[in-house]
XYZ file of C-alpha atoms in Angstrom:
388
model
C 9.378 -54.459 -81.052
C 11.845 -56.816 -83.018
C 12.636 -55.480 -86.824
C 11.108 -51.984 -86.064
C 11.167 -49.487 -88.995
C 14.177 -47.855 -86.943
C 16.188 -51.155 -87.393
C 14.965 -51.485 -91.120
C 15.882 -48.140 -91.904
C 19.372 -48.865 -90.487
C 19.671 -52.057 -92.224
C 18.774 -50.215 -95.635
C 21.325 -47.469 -94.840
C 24.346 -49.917 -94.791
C 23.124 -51.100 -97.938
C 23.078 -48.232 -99.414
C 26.697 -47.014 -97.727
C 28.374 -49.812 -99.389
C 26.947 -49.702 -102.028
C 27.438 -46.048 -102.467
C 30.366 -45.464 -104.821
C 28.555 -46.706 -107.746
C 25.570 -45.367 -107.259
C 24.633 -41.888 -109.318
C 21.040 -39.972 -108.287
C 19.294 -39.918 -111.404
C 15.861 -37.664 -110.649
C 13.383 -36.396 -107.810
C 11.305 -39.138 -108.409
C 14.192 -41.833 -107.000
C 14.960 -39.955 -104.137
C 11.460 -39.520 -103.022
C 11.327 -43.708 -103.257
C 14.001 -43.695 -101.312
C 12.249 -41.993 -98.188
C 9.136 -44.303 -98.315
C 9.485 -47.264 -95.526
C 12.145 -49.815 -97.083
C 10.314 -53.008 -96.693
C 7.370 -51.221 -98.420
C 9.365 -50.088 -101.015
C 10.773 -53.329 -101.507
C 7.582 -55.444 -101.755
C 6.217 -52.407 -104.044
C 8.736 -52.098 -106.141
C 10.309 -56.382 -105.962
C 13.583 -55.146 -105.069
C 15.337 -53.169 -102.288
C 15.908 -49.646 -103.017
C 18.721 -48.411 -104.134
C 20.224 -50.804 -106.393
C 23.049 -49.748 -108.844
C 22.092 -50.069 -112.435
C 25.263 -50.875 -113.796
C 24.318 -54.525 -110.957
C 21.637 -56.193 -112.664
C 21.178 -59.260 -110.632
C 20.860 -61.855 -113.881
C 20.583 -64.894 -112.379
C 17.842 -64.333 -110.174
C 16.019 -62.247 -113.046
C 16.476 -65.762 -114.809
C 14.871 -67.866 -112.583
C 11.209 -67.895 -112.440
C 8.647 -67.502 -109.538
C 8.075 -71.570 -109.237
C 11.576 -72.289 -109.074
C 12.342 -70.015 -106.497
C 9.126 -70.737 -104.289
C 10.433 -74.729 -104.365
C 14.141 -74.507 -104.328
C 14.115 -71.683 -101.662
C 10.901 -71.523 -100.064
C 10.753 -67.672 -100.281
C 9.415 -65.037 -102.422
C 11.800 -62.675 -105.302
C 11.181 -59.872 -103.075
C 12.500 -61.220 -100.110
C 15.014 -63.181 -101.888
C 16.605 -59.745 -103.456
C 16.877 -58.336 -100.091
C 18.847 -61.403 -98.566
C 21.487 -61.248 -101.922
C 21.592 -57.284 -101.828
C 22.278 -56.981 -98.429
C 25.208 -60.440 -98.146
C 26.651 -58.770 -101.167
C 27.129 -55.213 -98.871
C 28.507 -56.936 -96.493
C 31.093 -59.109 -98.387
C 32.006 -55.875 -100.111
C 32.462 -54.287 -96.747
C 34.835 -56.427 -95.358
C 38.153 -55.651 -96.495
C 40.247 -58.894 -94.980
C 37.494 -61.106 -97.097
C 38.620 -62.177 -100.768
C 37.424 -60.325 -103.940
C 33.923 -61.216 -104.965
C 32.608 -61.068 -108.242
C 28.791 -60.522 -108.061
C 27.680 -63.181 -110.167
C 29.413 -65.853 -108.893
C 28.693 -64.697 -104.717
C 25.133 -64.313 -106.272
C 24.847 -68.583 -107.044
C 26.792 -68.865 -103.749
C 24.357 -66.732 -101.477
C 21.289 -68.641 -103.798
C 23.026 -72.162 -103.298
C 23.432 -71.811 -99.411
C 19.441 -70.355 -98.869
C 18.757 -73.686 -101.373
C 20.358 -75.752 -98.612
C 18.643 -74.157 -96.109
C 15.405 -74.869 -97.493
C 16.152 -78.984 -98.100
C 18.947 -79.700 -95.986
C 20.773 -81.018 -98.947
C 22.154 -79.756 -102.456
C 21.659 -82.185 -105.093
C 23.462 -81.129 -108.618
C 20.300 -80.416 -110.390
C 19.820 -77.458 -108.378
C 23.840 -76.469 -108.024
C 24.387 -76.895 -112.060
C 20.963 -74.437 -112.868
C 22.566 -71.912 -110.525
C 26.076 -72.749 -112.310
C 28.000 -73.667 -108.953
C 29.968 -76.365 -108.897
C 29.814 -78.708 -105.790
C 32.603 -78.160 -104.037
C 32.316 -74.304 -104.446
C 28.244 -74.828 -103.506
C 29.697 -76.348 -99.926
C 32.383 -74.293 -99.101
C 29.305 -70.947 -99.965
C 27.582 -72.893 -96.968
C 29.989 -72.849 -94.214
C 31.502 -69.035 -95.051
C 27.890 -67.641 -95.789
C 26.798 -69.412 -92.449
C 28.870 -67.867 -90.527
C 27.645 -64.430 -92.079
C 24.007 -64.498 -91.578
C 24.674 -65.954 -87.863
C 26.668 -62.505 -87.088
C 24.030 -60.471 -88.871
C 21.535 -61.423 -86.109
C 22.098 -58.311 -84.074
C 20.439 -56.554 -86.992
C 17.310 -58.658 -87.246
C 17.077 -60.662 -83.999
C 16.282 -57.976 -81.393
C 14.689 -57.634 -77.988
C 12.544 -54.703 -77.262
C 14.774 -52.487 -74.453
C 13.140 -49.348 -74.550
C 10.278 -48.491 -72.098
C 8.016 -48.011 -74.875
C 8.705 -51.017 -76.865
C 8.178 -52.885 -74.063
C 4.871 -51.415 -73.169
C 3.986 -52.422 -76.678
C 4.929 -55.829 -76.882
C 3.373 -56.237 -74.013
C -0.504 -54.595 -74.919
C -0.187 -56.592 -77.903
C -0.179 -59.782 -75.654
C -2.436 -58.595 -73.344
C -4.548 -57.648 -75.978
C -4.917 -61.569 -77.141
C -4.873 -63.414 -73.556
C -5.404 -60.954 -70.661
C -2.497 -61.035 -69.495
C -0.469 -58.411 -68.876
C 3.346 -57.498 -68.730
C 4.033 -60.475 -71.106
C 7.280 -58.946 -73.726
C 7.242 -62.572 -75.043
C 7.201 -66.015 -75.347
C 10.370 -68.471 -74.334
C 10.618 -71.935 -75.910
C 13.041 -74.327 -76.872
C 13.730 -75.237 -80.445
C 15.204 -78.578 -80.753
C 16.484 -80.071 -84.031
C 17.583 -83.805 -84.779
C 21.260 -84.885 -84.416
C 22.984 -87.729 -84.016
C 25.751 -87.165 -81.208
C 29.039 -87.783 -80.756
C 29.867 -90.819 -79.107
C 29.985 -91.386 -75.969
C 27.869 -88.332 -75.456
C 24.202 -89.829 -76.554
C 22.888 -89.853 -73.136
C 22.917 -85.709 -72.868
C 21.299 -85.253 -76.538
C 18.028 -87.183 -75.009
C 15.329 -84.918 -74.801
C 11.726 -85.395 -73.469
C 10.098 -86.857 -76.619
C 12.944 -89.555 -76.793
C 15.124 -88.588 -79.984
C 18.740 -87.546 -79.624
C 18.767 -83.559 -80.380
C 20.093 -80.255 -79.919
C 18.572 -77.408 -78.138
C 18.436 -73.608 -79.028
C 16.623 -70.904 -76.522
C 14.659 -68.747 -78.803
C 12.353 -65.526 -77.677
C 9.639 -64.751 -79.569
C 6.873 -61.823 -80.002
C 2.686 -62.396 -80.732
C 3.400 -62.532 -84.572
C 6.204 -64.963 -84.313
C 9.228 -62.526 -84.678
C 11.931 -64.351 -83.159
C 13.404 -61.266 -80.308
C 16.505 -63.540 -78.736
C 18.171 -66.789 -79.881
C 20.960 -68.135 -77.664
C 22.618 -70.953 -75.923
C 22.741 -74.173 -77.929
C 22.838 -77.036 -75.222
C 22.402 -80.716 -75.584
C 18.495 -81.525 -76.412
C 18.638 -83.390 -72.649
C 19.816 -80.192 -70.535
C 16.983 -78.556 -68.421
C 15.103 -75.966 -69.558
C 15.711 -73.740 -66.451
C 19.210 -74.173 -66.291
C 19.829 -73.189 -69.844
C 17.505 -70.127 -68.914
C 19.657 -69.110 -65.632
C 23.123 -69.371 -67.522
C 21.665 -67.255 -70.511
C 22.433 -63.847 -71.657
C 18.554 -62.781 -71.447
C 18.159 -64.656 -68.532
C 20.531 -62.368 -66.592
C 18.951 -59.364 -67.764
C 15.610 -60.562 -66.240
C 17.287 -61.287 -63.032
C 18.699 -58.055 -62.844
C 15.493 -55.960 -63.647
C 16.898 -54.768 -66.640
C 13.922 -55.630 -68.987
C 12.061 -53.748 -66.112
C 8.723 -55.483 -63.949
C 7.644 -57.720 -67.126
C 7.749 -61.396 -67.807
C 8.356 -63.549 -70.867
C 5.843 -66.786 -70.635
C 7.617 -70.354 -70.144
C 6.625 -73.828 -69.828
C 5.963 -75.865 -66.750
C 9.584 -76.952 -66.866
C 10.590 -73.307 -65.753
C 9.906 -73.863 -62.521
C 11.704 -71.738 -59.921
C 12.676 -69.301 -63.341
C 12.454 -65.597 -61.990
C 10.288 -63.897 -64.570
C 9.359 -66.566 -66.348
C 5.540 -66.773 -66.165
C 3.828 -70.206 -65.878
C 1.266 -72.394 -65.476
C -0.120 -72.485 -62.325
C 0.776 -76.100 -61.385
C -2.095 -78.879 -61.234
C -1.259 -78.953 -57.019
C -1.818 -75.069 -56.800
C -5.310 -74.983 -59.124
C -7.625 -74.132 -56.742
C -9.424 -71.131 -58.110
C -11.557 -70.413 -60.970
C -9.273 -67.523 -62.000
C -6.273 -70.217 -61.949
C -8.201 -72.064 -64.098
C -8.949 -69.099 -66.473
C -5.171 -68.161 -66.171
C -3.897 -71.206 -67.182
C -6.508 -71.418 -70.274
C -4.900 -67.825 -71.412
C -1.316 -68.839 -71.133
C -1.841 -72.257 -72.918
C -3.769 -69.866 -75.690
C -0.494 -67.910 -76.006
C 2.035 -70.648 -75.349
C 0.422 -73.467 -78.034
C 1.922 -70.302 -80.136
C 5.506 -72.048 -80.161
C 4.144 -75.310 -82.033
C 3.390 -72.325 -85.019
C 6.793 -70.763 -85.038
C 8.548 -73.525 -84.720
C 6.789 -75.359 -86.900
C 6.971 -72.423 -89.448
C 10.977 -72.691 -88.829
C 11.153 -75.959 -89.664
C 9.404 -76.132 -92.457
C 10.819 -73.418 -94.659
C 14.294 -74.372 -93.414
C 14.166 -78.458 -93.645
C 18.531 -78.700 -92.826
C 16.713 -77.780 -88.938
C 14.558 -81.432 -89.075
C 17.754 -83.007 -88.887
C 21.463 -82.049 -88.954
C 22.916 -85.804 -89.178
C 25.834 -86.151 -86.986
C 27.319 -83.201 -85.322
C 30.474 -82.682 -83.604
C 30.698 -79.092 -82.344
C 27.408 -77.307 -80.800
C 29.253 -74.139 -82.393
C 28.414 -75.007 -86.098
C 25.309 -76.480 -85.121
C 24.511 -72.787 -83.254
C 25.734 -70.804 -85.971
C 22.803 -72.576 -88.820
C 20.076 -72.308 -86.153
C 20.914 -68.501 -85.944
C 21.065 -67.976 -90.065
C 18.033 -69.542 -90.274
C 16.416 -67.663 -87.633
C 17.555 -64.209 -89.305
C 16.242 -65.653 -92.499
C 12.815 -66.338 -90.574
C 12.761 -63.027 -89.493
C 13.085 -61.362 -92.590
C 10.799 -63.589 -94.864
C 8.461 -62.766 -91.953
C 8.943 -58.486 -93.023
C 8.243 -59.245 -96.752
C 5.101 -62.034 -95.384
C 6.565 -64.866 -97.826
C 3.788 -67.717 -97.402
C 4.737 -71.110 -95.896
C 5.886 -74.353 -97.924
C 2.552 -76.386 -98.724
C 4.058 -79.559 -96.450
C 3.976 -76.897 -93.202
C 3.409 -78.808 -90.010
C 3.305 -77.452 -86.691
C 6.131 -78.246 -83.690
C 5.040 -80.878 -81.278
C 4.793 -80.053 -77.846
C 7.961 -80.927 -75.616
C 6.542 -82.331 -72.545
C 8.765 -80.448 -69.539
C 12.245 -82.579 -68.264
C 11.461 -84.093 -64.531
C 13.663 -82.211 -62.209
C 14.699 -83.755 -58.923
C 16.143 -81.783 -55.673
C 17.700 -83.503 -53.166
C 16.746 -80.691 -51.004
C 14.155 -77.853 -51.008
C 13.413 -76.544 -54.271
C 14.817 -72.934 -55.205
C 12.337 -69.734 -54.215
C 10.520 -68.491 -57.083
C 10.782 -64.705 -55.517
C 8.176 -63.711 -58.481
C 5.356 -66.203 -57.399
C 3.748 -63.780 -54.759
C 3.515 -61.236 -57.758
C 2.282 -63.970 -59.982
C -0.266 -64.562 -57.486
C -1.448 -61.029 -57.240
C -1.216 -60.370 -60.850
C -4.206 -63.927 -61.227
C -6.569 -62.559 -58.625
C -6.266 -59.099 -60.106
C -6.823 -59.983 -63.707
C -8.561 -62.970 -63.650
C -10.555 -63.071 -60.896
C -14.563 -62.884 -61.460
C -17.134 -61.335 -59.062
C -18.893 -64.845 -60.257
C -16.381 -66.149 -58.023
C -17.193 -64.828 -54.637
């Protein structure tokens, strides 16, 4: 499943390879920490393991528990992994200018403080001791940094057996089986370029952008691609996607992920039986379990939005690029505060439901070659003996 201890262990090993040359064993006792789980060790001991001595984080250590739950919605445990590992990185790359670790400390702090509001006001840049300009410039470059990090936290489960395991866990809550997880569409606030409002239109009637995002039955986000205008439809950003292909070619195996009714026609993309085809009583009880898991977006999207408040509106945008690249550090960021269970910001509010785009065909619709297997799969799971 997405951010298995594999991944985390891998994760903690870059860490600790860049970090590496300043770094001395000191007794049994450290190493032994060091083989415990990392994200246990982390929440045990409020900071990732190992972390040089001769690095004491100050300005973190300075700032107390309140501040950091209101400036960056997120816990000191979680916030110590997010500045340990950026700080690997940007000592990693060799083309990237000298960083002192104070000052990329404030910048990585003053960029997840962004995140959190949307906005950087100077009360919040001078405690951190970043000037403004500096604070903006941390935003864009550090950005770009957490959206390439998603391989390492944003991943889809491609063995056999993490497959088989996503999808018991989702059986386990609806009945339904050979579910890996469940396909939405994020959409965030813009205003568009001119000329261009009429493609940002989406369903509820506000000019946005759209991300397709993947997700597992605890809200683990497991694929986040294609940024389209908030009025594209759903299916076509589906069949043009990365994931999408992968489906269509049987890579992912014989399992679904579950969609909306405006998937229609969207080769493993379980939905709703439609109101003309609910005939049965196990349509009926089919459509009551995929609502149960589906309602599931309005949570994780909702969660999304309100720990990072720059995604409930970006203001005017003028490349989808940059507007892709912040949906993607935020969704790593989700991920992570998700490992280390950081609690939500007291003004959480669910997602509302996007109501699916009307599509028109001026000819016959396109086959759904899965509905005869969607078909068999109702009758054989939700089918009653009640019902003969």
């Amino acid at each position: 499943m997405s951010l298995a201890g594999a991944l985390w262990f891998a994760v903690q090993d870059d860490l600790f390879s860049a970090c590496n040359d300043t770094i001395t064993p000191t007794s049994s006792n450290s190493i032994a920490t060091q083989d415990k789980h990392p994200v246990q060790s982390s929440i045990s001991t409020g900071f990732s393991e190992p972390t040089p001595a001769s690095e004491t984080h100050t300005l973190l250590d300075r700032l107390d528990d309140r501040f950091l739950s209101q400036c960056f919605h997120l816990n000191r445990q979680c916030l110590r992994f997010i500045v340990d590992f950026i700080q690997a990185r940007l000592k990693k790359d060799v083309f990237a200018a000298s960083h002192n670790l104070s000052s990329s400390e404030a910048k990585i702090l003053a960029t997840l403080s962004f995140y959190a509001h949307g906005s950087l006001p100077c009360k919040v840049t001078d405690r951190l001791g970043i000037d403004q300009t500096s604070a903006g410039e941390a935003v864009k470059s550090l950005t770009k940094l957490l959206s390439d990090m998603s391989p390492d936290f944003i991943t889809f489960p491609f063995s056999y057996n993490d497959r088989m395991g996503a999808a018991q866990a989702f059986k386990n809550i609806s009945g339904i089986p050979h579910v890996v997880g469940v396909l939405g569409y994020l959409h965030v606030k813009v205003t568009p370029p001119p000329g261009e409002e009429y493609m940002y239109v989406n369903t509820l009637g506000y000019h946005s952008v759209m991300m397709q995002v993947i997700f597992d039955v605890d809200g683990n986000l497991l694929s986040v691609e294609q940024c389209w205008p908030g009025g594209t439809p759903e299916d076509s950003v589906w069949a043009s996607s990365d994931i999408g292909k992968q489906f269509s070619t049987f890579r992912h195996g014989h399992t679904w992920v579950l969609g909306g009714r405006g998937m229609f026609g969207g080769g493993h993309v379980l939905t709703p039986v439609d109101t003309s085809r609910l005939k049965t009583n196990a349509a009926q009880r089919f459509n009551k379990a995929h609502m149960q898991v589906y309602s599931r977006m309005q949570q994780v999207f909702g969660s999304l939005k309100s720990r990072f408040q720059c995604l409930r509106d970006f203001g005017s945008i003028h490349t989808l690029e940059s507007v892709a690249c912040t949906i993607t550090a935020c969704c790593v960021l989700h991920n992570i505060s998700k490992k280390f269970s950081v609690q939500l910001p007291w003004d959480f509010t669910v997602e509302p439901m996007h109501p699916p785009s009307e599509v028109i065909y001026t000819a016959e619709p396109p086959y759904n070659y899965m509905q005869e297997t969607k078909d068999e799969m109702i009758g054989m799971f939700f089918a009653s003996a009640e019902d003969d």
